Amino acid sequence: MEDLKFEALAKTLQALENISARTQITQMLVQLFLQTPPQVIDKVVYLVQGRLGPEWKEIPELGVGEKYIIKAISIAFGASEEAVSKSFKATGDLGEVAERLASRPRRGLAGLLGEERRELTVSRVYDALVRIAYAIGEGSRDLKIRSLAGLLSDAGPTEAKYLVRLVEGRLRVGVGDATILDALAIAFGGSSELRPQVERAYNLRADLGDVARIIATKGVEELQRVEPQVEIPIRPMLAERGRDAREIMEKVGGRAIAEFKYDGERAQIHKRGDKVIMFSRKLENITLRYPDVVEMARRGIKAREAIVEGEVVAIDPETGDMRPFQELMHRKRKHEIERAVKEVPVKVFLFDALYVDGRDLTLEPLPVRREVLESIVEPSESWEIAKYKVVEEAEEVEKFFLEAVEQGAEGIMVKAIHDKSVYTAGARGWLWVKYKRDYKSEMIDTVDLVVVGAFYGTGKRGGKLSSLLMAAYDPEEDMFKTVCKMATGFTDEELDRMNEMLKDKIIPQRHPRVDSRMKPDVWVVPHYVAEVLGAELTLSPIHTCGLNAVKEGVGVSIRFPRFVRWREDKRPEDATTEGEIVEMYRRQLKKVEEGEQA
Ligand code: ATP
């Protein structure tokens, strides 16, 4: 099979480490993709992001321990472990240690091989990394060391450096999905104008490698034919927030349906025969957490193949009332699931059907999807269609909202039902509008921000990371831009947990996808999302979110931010966007001005 030299990939990774402009990164990736034989493009796409497949596939993470890597380096290059450890201590970078040793005259395994060295290809590296990642139990330690040493002994300096970075799970290159989509559009479609088509395929099949392979082997035309497939998650359709019933009715274009907005966990349920798989809002495979829902779906979906969506809600077993979504957290701990199934039972409220027995429903308007949903769902006590009502007037919306809140829902979702009310996978738009109870009282809504850095505390909190540098997401530049430094809202327990969580996310320098003027004590890989409540928004010379959007040279920041809770169901790219923050600031300004005039 045709393959790509691993050297080409390693060189690109090296070049990417030194650039931060998105257009340049895209250009580099285009060059790389064009050199790549189509059969291995998926592997190249995964490796560029430092992984072995889409996140939802649950391939064990790379992240081989330092000790193993030191051993492998020592075997490969015939240097003693002590010497390798010593240079590691001096440089703090095992990748560089390997790079240096690989550029010397070869000893060790590499020396023995001499002229016999086999060129490294992307497939060989990828396959070995997969073996390394999956190895568990007895003998796995040796296997990991041997496989890595084998690769290193065939590696040139740059290759060695990036092999080590990959197995450490610490690629210092931050290429987001959005940038890969752009690069694919340019490389195979000739221009970024094709981005929407590439993106649609990705939204229907959330596997960048898969999409890359389709476009590289079959051409861009084939993208039109991409349909949802059972067992591959579809990126969820998202709602805009509404504040006012009248505005909401206008946005959804008049007559609409209003549904209860349940406060639970979103689940995309895939069924084929007896097999059921569930994906979360951020497309994690959550099947094992809900053995009860799997059973409900088996019995309650009258179709051979189906992809439906619903909200899983915790129920009080005594009263049958809905409980807050936090109760579902018990389902996260493997050993507690069995007990949780009994103590915190759940109900499922279904609200959409995306694919049924060979029929792609995503391009059908909502009334058609709902009709299909109702035709395949066999309701039972814990498995039913979300409660809804057809609404035409703002007053009806208000009334239904109060009814929903009264019954323990978080509010309502108002959804368009006109001809164009398709399922917009992966996109937020005004076809669905959420109307939640907390908007009415608070001065500003909570926002979801990403941790990008942290600061050590003083006094009682000395030596512990106790405040966080938080950022919003800018989808245009695919960057995280800082909004505030958050130090309140943590209990001591929460703080300890946070220090644990952050441990393996700390990096020696600013992550390339972070834009910050502030320098925290430690930088953190954008990974964790927290819900944050603030007192108000202000202009700020320190933060980069909304820089120049309202006023030249300053950004928008949140005053008195307070930690509310972790949003483990969100990816960093799902955080509140820079645009939303700026919009909130403008709205607040308007309110203040109106208040002053009154
Ligand atoms: P978003 O998902 O829009 O980024 P979020 O995760 O903060 O925001 P919400 O703002 O609370 O969530 O609203 C959207 C979520 O509401 C959906 O992702 C889904 O989990 C949930 N939901 C509950 N009931 C419904 C319903 N009837 N239709 C659609 N979604 C619903």
XYZ file of C-alpha atoms and ligand atoms in Angstrom:
629
model
C 0.000 0.000 0.000
C 1.164 3.462 -0.752
C 2.147 5.304 2.345
C 3.463 8.618 3.625
C 6.914 8.896 5.135
C 6.613 9.604 8.816
C 9.346 12.138 8.314
C 6.968 14.326 6.298
C 4.482 14.309 9.146
C 7.170 14.947 11.768
C 8.518 17.905 9.797
C 5.046 19.384 9.544
C 4.501 18.959 13.271
C 7.784 20.712 13.887
C 6.891 23.601 11.627
C 3.470 23.882 13.245
C 5.028 24.298 16.670
C 6.432 27.628 15.629
C 3.466 29.256 13.994
C 0.242 30.495 15.429
C -1.515 32.258 12.561
C -4.472 30.153 11.574
C -4.076 30.750 7.839
C -0.475 29.571 7.942
C -1.401 26.464 9.908
C -4.109 25.693 7.366
C -1.663 26.143 4.524
C 0.830 23.732 6.098
C -1.869 21.131 6.542
C -2.964 21.541 2.933
C 0.606 20.808 1.811
C 0.725 17.762 4.036
C -2.650 16.417 2.908
C -1.718 16.834 -0.742
C 1.401 14.722 -0.266
C -0.539 12.032 1.556
C -1.726 8.945 -0.327
C -5.532 8.841 0.122
C -5.468 5.444 1.836
C -3.627 6.806 4.855
C -5.122 10.268 5.121
C -7.280 9.272 8.089
C -4.202 8.261 10.079
C -2.459 11.504 9.190
C -5.487 13.514 10.312
C -5.634 11.718 13.657
C -1.894 11.966 14.323
C -1.798 15.691 13.558
C -4.203 16.067 16.471
C -2.149 13.732 18.630
C -4.760 10.998 18.730
C -5.542 7.643 17.199
C -9.168 8.098 16.255
C -12.216 10.215 16.988
C -12.654 10.854 20.703
C -15.882 8.880 20.937
C -14.196 5.686 19.796
C -12.701 5.340 23.241
C -9.323 4.261 22.057
C -7.218 4.283 25.212
C -5.275 7.519 25.411
C -1.614 7.567 24.599
C 0.415 8.776 27.518
C 3.193 6.287 28.092
C 4.991 7.042 31.367
C 8.368 8.789 31.424
C 10.141 5.748 32.833
C 9.124 3.550 29.919
C 10.097 6.154 27.404
C 13.511 6.597 29.007
C 14.027 2.857 28.797
C 12.988 2.736 25.167
C 15.296 5.628 24.281
C 18.137 3.934 26.065
C 17.629 0.648 24.203
C 17.199 2.339 20.852
C 20.286 4.511 21.016
C 22.570 2.550 23.328
C 22.785 5.281 25.954
C 22.520 4.313 29.627
C 19.221 5.015 31.368
C 21.070 7.254 33.810
C 22.454 9.361 30.981
C 19.019 9.654 29.368
C 17.438 10.626 32.701
C 20.141 13.190 33.266
C 19.605 14.944 29.961
C 15.887 14.768 30.585
C 16.342 16.551 33.919
C 18.472 19.184 32.245
C 16.136 19.921 29.345
C 12.764 18.853 30.742
C 11.915 17.503 27.338
C 12.190 13.848 26.419
C 11.432 14.622 22.793
C 14.554 16.743 22.568
C 16.626 14.093 24.306
C 15.574 11.541 21.690
C 16.188 14.036 18.910
C 19.714 14.681 20.094
C 20.583 11.015 20.490
C 19.175 10.199 17.064
C 21.459 12.727 15.426
C 24.611 11.140 16.866
C 26.449 8.202 15.339
C 24.237 5.279 16.095
C 24.750 2.771 18.810
C 22.316 0.445 20.573
C 19.567 -1.115 18.514
C 19.946 1.630 15.954
C 23.670 0.847 15.681
C 23.056 -2.842 15.189
C 20.651 -2.132 12.392
C 23.190 0.029 10.599
C 22.280 0.282 6.941
C 19.364 -2.056 7.513
C 17.245 0.691 8.972
C 13.700 0.558 7.737
C 12.090 3.800 6.781
C 9.272 4.839 9.087
C 5.907 5.269 7.470
C 2.761 6.795 8.904
C 0.985 3.422 8.884
C 3.778 1.679 10.700
C 3.909 4.370 13.368
C 0.127 4.542 13.683
C -0.280 0.769 13.980
C 2.472 0.565 16.582
C 0.916 3.410 18.573
C -2.426 1.604 18.520
C -0.752 -1.541 19.864
C 0.965 0.522 22.536
C -2.259 2.245 23.536
C -4.244 -0.976 23.793
C -1.606 -3.015 25.596
C -2.726 -3.820 29.119
C -1.912 -6.354 31.800
C 1.026 -8.656 32.117
C 3.744 -8.146 29.567
C 2.264 -4.849 28.393
C 5.148 -2.902 29.882
C 7.702 -4.789 27.819
C 5.590 -4.604 24.734
C 5.274 -0.845 25.022
C 9.003 -0.386 25.569
C 9.977 -2.752 22.777
C 7.573 -1.269 20.241
C 8.716 2.242 20.982
C 12.404 1.278 20.944
C 11.844 -0.445 17.594
C 10.340 2.695 16.091
C 12.998 4.974 17.575
C 15.862 2.893 16.252
C 14.587 3.486 12.744
C 13.955 7.174 13.316
C 15.896 10.231 12.256
C 16.206 13.146 14.704
C 12.944 14.956 13.949
C 11.043 11.711 13.721
C 12.397 10.614 17.095
C 11.336 13.863 18.700
C 7.762 13.615 17.486
C 7.459 9.897 18.161
C 8.241 10.681 21.776
C 5.821 13.596 21.857
C 3.086 11.371 20.434
C 3.550 8.523 22.917
C 3.763 10.983 25.777
C 0.424 12.347 24.636
C 1.917 15.832 24.625
C 1.951 17.170 21.151
C 2.629 20.874 21.444
C 0.673 21.659 18.363
C -2.886 22.768 18.694
C -4.838 22.033 15.575
C -8.578 22.259 16.125
C -11.211 20.411 14.113
C -12.217 23.620 12.373
C -8.735 24.116 10.934
C -8.610 20.548 9.644
C -11.969 21.034 7.920
C -10.658 24.152 6.208
C -7.504 22.396 5.095
C -9.484 19.447 3.708
C -11.746 21.790 1.745
C -8.772 23.592 0.230
C -6.686 20.482 -0.448
C -9.413 18.421 -2.081
C -12.010 20.933 -3.171
C -9.624 23.626 -4.312
C -10.945 26.364 -2.042
C -12.286 27.132 1.385
C -15.653 27.784 -0.259
C -16.209 24.081 -0.008
C -15.959 24.218 3.737
C -19.764 24.062 4.302
C -20.031 20.779 2.402
C -17.093 19.265 4.246
C -18.518 20.492 7.495
C -21.948 19.048 6.802
C -20.403 15.629 6.237
C -18.478 15.982 9.489
C -21.604 17.045 11.364
C -23.418 13.939 10.193
C -20.476 11.663 10.915
C -18.315 13.035 13.642
C -15.131 11.350 12.515
C -12.592 13.631 10.846
C -10.522 10.715 9.588
C -13.545 9.136 7.982
C -14.583 12.380 6.289
C -11.002 12.934 5.108
C -10.896 9.446 3.615
C -14.191 9.923 1.767
C -13.090 13.209 0.251
C -9.556 12.036 -0.587
C -10.504 8.693 -2.106
C -13.831 9.483 -3.723
C -13.743 13.221 -4.276
C -15.831 16.087 -3.006
C -18.980 15.038 -4.889
C -19.215 12.033 -2.645
C -19.689 14.322 0.352
C -23.217 15.105 -0.821
C -24.058 11.460 -0.415
C -22.867 11.193 3.171
C -25.703 10.106 5.416
C -25.942 9.347 9.093
C -24.839 5.890 10.064
C -25.801 3.900 13.111
C -22.910 3.716 15.599
C -21.259 6.911 14.321
C -22.463 9.921 16.321
C -24.109 12.916 14.700
C -23.091 16.295 16.079
C -26.047 17.713 17.987
C -28.264 20.540 16.803
C -28.134 23.445 19.265
C -30.508 26.182 20.313
C -30.223 29.947 20.600
C -31.347 31.584 23.826
C -34.513 33.599 23.875
C -35.395 36.179 26.464
C -38.819 37.199 25.561
C -41.801 35.193 24.314
C -42.655 37.673 21.586
C -39.106 37.764 20.233
C -39.009 33.963 20.292
C -42.196 33.640 18.254
C -40.813 36.037 15.666
C -37.543 34.182 15.427
C -39.115 30.775 14.854
C -41.438 32.227 12.232
C -44.829 32.151 13.907
C -46.614 28.873 14.594
C -44.235 26.509 16.378
C -44.073 23.745 18.911
C -43.059 24.350 22.490
C -41.585 21.425 24.390
C -40.627 20.925 27.988
C -36.927 21.561 28.419
C -35.871 18.789 30.749
C -32.859 19.214 32.985
C -30.932 16.017 32.443
C -28.345 14.629 30.090
C -28.809 14.697 26.360
C -28.572 11.276 24.776
C -28.309 10.311 21.144
C -29.498 6.755 21.032
C -28.392 4.462 18.208
C -30.094 1.139 17.713
C -29.369 -1.667 15.305
C -31.262 -4.859 16.019
C -30.657 -5.547 19.679
C -27.555 -3.461 19.900
C -27.929 -0.035 21.492
C -25.285 2.662 21.832
C -25.704 6.038 23.512
C -23.698 9.194 22.905
C -23.626 12.294 25.104
C -23.893 15.953 24.098
C -20.146 15.994 23.457
C -20.288 12.598 21.758
C -18.807 10.441 24.457
C -20.006 6.885 24.468
C -22.171 6.759 27.606
C -23.812 3.376 26.975
C -22.315 1.717 30.036
C -23.758 4.333 32.358
C -27.315 3.600 31.366
C -28.016 -0.132 31.207
C -31.634 0.705 32.047
C -31.985 3.058 29.070
C -30.393 0.482 26.762
C -33.140 -1.932 27.770
C -35.841 0.715 27.284
C -34.530 1.479 23.799
C -34.420 -2.196 22.852
C -38.052 -2.596 23.691
C -39.291 0.867 22.948
C -38.056 1.480 19.402
C -40.038 -0.313 16.734
C -37.473 -0.120 13.961
C -34.531 -2.244 13.055
C -32.185 0.692 12.769
C -32.705 4.077 14.324
C -30.988 7.165 15.676
C -33.176 9.159 18.060
C -32.514 11.909 20.576
C -33.882 12.541 24.012
C -33.098 13.829 27.471
C -32.328 11.375 30.260
C -33.672 12.716 33.539
C -33.069 11.552 37.110
C -36.244 10.617 38.951
C -36.977 10.454 42.645
C -37.883 6.784 43.190
C -40.238 7.670 46.056
C -42.238 10.447 44.481
C -41.585 10.032 40.762
C -40.618 13.733 40.579
C -37.852 14.949 38.335
C -34.539 15.573 40.078
C -31.761 18.032 39.125
C -29.270 16.807 36.568
C -26.413 16.598 39.116
C -27.984 13.385 40.399
C -26.900 11.689 37.199
C -23.286 12.142 38.246
C -23.451 8.873 40.206
C -23.676 7.142 36.897
C -20.170 8.287 36.094
C -18.437 6.060 38.581
C -18.232 2.566 37.226
C -18.647 0.773 40.523
C -21.649 2.866 41.488
C -23.734 2.325 38.382
C -25.559 -0.742 39.567
C -26.589 0.983 42.756
C -27.425 4.229 40.959
C -29.781 2.392 38.609
C -31.838 1.445 41.651
C -31.415 4.567 43.760
C -31.612 7.170 41.036
C -33.753 5.704 38.290
C -34.188 7.706 35.103
C -36.832 8.563 32.580
C -36.183 9.328 28.934
C -38.044 12.079 27.094
C -37.556 11.725 23.354
C -37.619 14.764 21.116
C -36.197 13.900 17.693
C -35.594 11.154 15.138
C -32.620 11.566 12.810
C -32.421 8.282 10.977
C -34.768 5.325 10.720
C -34.331 2.138 8.682
C -32.215 3.543 5.890
C -33.981 6.903 5.815
C -31.939 10.036 6.533
C -34.358 12.355 8.319
C -31.969 15.236 8.986
C -33.153 17.158 5.947
C -36.833 16.664 6.749
C -38.746 19.423 8.545
C -39.455 18.872 12.224
C -43.128 17.833 11.830
C -42.031 14.923 9.614
C -39.312 13.877 12.053
C -41.749 14.043 14.949
C -44.272 11.968 13.059
C -41.687 9.290 12.386
C -40.561 9.453 16.020
C -44.081 8.922 17.273
C -44.598 6.059 14.858
C -41.584 4.085 16.097
C -41.715 4.832 19.809
C -43.582 2.389 21.991
C -44.018 4.439 25.131
C -43.712 2.975 28.607
C -43.578 4.415 32.092
C -39.987 5.647 31.761
C -39.773 6.068 28.008
C -41.910 8.701 26.374
C -42.092 11.570 23.937
C -41.200 14.998 25.377
C -44.277 16.878 26.431
C -45.231 19.532 23.862
C -47.853 21.883 22.589
C -48.421 23.722 19.332
C -48.221 27.463 20.024
C -49.175 30.481 17.960
C -49.146 33.401 20.377
C -46.586 34.792 22.792
C -49.099 34.401 25.637
C -49.345 30.676 24.998
C -45.567 30.441 25.171
C -45.526 32.207 28.538
C -48.273 29.975 29.846
C -46.595 26.787 28.715
C -43.303 28.013 30.157
C -44.878 28.435 33.597
C -46.477 25.031 33.338
C -43.143 23.454 32.463
C -41.302 25.117 35.346
C -44.105 24.192 37.704
C -43.656 20.535 36.766
C -39.919 20.583 37.409
C -38.585 21.333 33.925
C -35.928 23.949 33.371
C -38.049 25.891 30.933
C -39.107 25.225 27.372
C -37.691 24.772 23.914
C -39.595 26.501 21.157
C -38.990 24.857 17.792
C -39.804 26.006 14.278
C -42.090 23.737 12.262
C -42.007 25.431 8.848
C -40.735 23.761 5.659
C -37.127 24.662 6.376
C -37.088 23.356 9.939
C -34.430 20.729 9.191
C -32.067 19.188 11.728
C -29.007 21.436 11.582
C -26.417 19.014 12.945
C -23.524 20.654 14.771
C -24.962 24.144 14.450
C -26.634 26.617 16.770
C -29.498 28.530 15.225
C -32.916 30.077 15.646
C -34.811 26.964 14.558
C -34.676 25.959 18.212
C -34.918 28.569 20.933
C -34.416 27.819 24.593
C -36.356 29.795 27.148
C -35.045 29.087 30.611
C -36.205 30.153 34.011
C -32.895 31.592 35.232
C -32.777 34.349 32.608
C -35.401 36.364 34.322
C -33.799 37.139 37.658
C -30.044 37.229 37.187
C -28.240 40.279 35.993
C -26.339 38.183 33.514
C -26.706 34.559 32.515
C -24.165 32.046 33.480
C -21.580 31.410 30.810
C -19.481 28.350 30.094
C -15.761 29.118 30.005
C -12.623 27.100 29.391
C -9.704 26.840 31.825
C -6.502 27.944 30.057
C -4.226 28.752 32.980
C -4.073 28.793 36.769
C -2.570 30.752 39.650
C -1.253 29.599 43.013
C -3.049 30.783 46.119
C -1.613 32.412 49.210
C -2.199 31.902 52.938
C -4.444 28.950 53.602
C -4.477 28.164 49.919
C -0.695 28.562 49.533
C 0.962 26.028 47.269
C -2.333 25.091 45.679
C -3.690 26.263 42.382
C -6.607 28.321 43.544
C -7.675 30.648 40.795
C -8.203 29.994 37.141
C -7.671 31.938 33.958
C -10.870 31.441 31.972
C -11.488 31.891 28.269
C -14.301 32.031 25.748
C -14.099 30.328 22.349
C -13.677 32.159 19.085
C -14.877 29.794 16.353
C -13.629 32.026 13.550
C -10.018 31.889 14.587
C -10.425 28.623 16.437
C -8.808 30.239 19.493
C -9.563 30.589 23.187
C -9.574 34.175 24.415
C -9.366 35.116 28.065
C -12.327 36.688 29.861
C -11.520 36.636 33.567
C -9.529 35.296 36.444
C -11.835 33.282 38.674
C -11.076 32.705 42.345
C -14.396 32.345 44.155
C -17.062 29.719 44.395
C -14.770 26.792 45.220
C -15.186 24.810 48.401
C -11.966 23.369 49.857
C -13.000 19.979 48.548
C -13.664 21.343 45.110
C -10.272 23.006 45.171
C -8.487 19.742 45.935
C -10.368 17.988 43.215
C -9.496 20.778 40.813
C -5.780 20.485 41.641
C -5.991 16.766 40.893
C -7.853 17.371 37.643
C -5.391 19.980 36.418
C -2.274 17.934 37.154
C -1.860 16.281 33.811
C -3.207 19.213 31.839
C -0.385 21.580 32.813
C 1.977 22.542 29.998
C 5.239 24.492 30.025
C 4.094 27.272 27.748
C 0.941 28.908 26.468
C -1.147 26.506 24.410
C -1.023 27.585 20.769
C -4.789 27.972 20.624
C -4.870 30.352 23.572
C -4.768 34.098 23.118
C -3.809 35.840 26.340
C -2.177 39.012 27.571
C -2.152 37.758 31.128
C 0.535 35.313 32.231
C -0.717 32.764 34.752
C 1.580 30.779 37.068
C 0.901 27.701 34.991
C -0.586 27.229 31.549
C -3.218 24.603 31.023
C -4.369 22.727 27.913
C -7.877 23.936 27.013
C -9.940 20.973 28.151
C -12.127 21.728 31.161
C -15.272 23.800 30.865
C -16.856 25.470 33.888
C -20.154 27.219 34.287
C -19.461 30.697 35.624
C -21.733 33.322 37.063
C -20.614 36.927 37.066
C -21.949 40.155 38.463
C -21.524 42.169 35.295
C -19.510 42.613 32.152
C -16.913 45.354 31.865
C -14.377 46.592 29.373
C -10.897 45.369 30.178
C -7.419 46.214 29.006
C -6.113 42.843 30.215
C -8.358 40.347 28.534
C -8.367 39.353 24.890
C -11.999 38.301 24.467
C -13.797 40.876 22.334
C -10.600 42.833 21.817
C -11.397 45.901 19.679
C -14.987 44.757 19.240
C -16.511 47.411 21.457
C -13.576 49.728 21.871
C -10.131 49.925 20.307
C -7.439 48.220 22.352
C -9.664 46.735 25.050
C -11.550 43.505 25.506
C -14.624 42.444 27.459
C -14.306 40.826 30.854
C -16.537 39.416 33.584
C -16.515 41.086 36.999
C -16.663 38.941 40.122
C -16.782 35.618 38.355
C -17.922 32.767 40.513
C -17.515 29.061 39.868
C -20.885 27.311 39.621
C -20.008 23.803 38.471
C -17.974 21.816 35.997
C -19.599 21.171 32.657
C -18.089 17.806 31.917
C -20.611 17.308 29.154
C -19.065 20.138 27.146
C -16.002 20.232 24.966
C -13.913 23.410 25.013
C -15.317 24.298 21.599
C -18.799 24.225 23.124
C -17.956 27.040 25.532
C -19.673 30.394 25.281
C -18.259 32.185 22.264
C -16.463 35.493 22.069
C -19.362 36.779 19.962
C -21.891 35.859 22.630
C -19.902 37.647 25.330
C -19.665 40.799 23.238
C -23.386 40.570 22.540
C -24.114 40.205 26.265
C -22.020 43.283 26.957
C -23.915 45.301 24.352
C -27.240 44.154 25.726
C -26.203 45.073 29.248
C -25.101 48.495 28.049
C -28.464 49.022 26.423
C -30.257 48.067 29.614
C -28.184 50.500 31.653
C -28.859 53.280 29.153
C -32.572 52.524 29.150
C -32.519 52.522 32.941
C -30.836 55.918 32.996
C -33.377 57.413 30.631
C -36.315 56.097 32.629
P -26.237 24.200 24.518
O -26.489 22.728 24.477
O -27.264 24.979 23.759
O -24.824 24.610 24.267
P -26.330 23.874 27.269
O -25.634 22.603 27.153
O -25.901 24.872 28.281
O -26.452 24.671 25.939
P -29.009 24.322 27.543
O -28.756 25.747 27.298
O -29.574 24.028 28.875
O -27.802 23.433 27.443
O -30.001 23.809 26.369
C -29.845 22.827 25.404
C -30.026 21.418 25.937
O -31.327 21.198 26.482
C -29.959 20.314 24.897
O -28.647 20.038 24.532
C -30.645 19.153 25.584
O -29.725 18.423 26.346
C -31.596 19.807 26.543
N -33.022 19.557 26.280
C -33.946 19.298 27.218
N -35.170 19.147 26.707
C -35.044 19.316 25.372
C -35.970 19.280 24.288
N -37.258 19.074 24.459
N -35.464 19.498 23.047
C -34.147 19.725 22.850
N -33.244 19.767 23.842
C -33.668 19.577 25.099
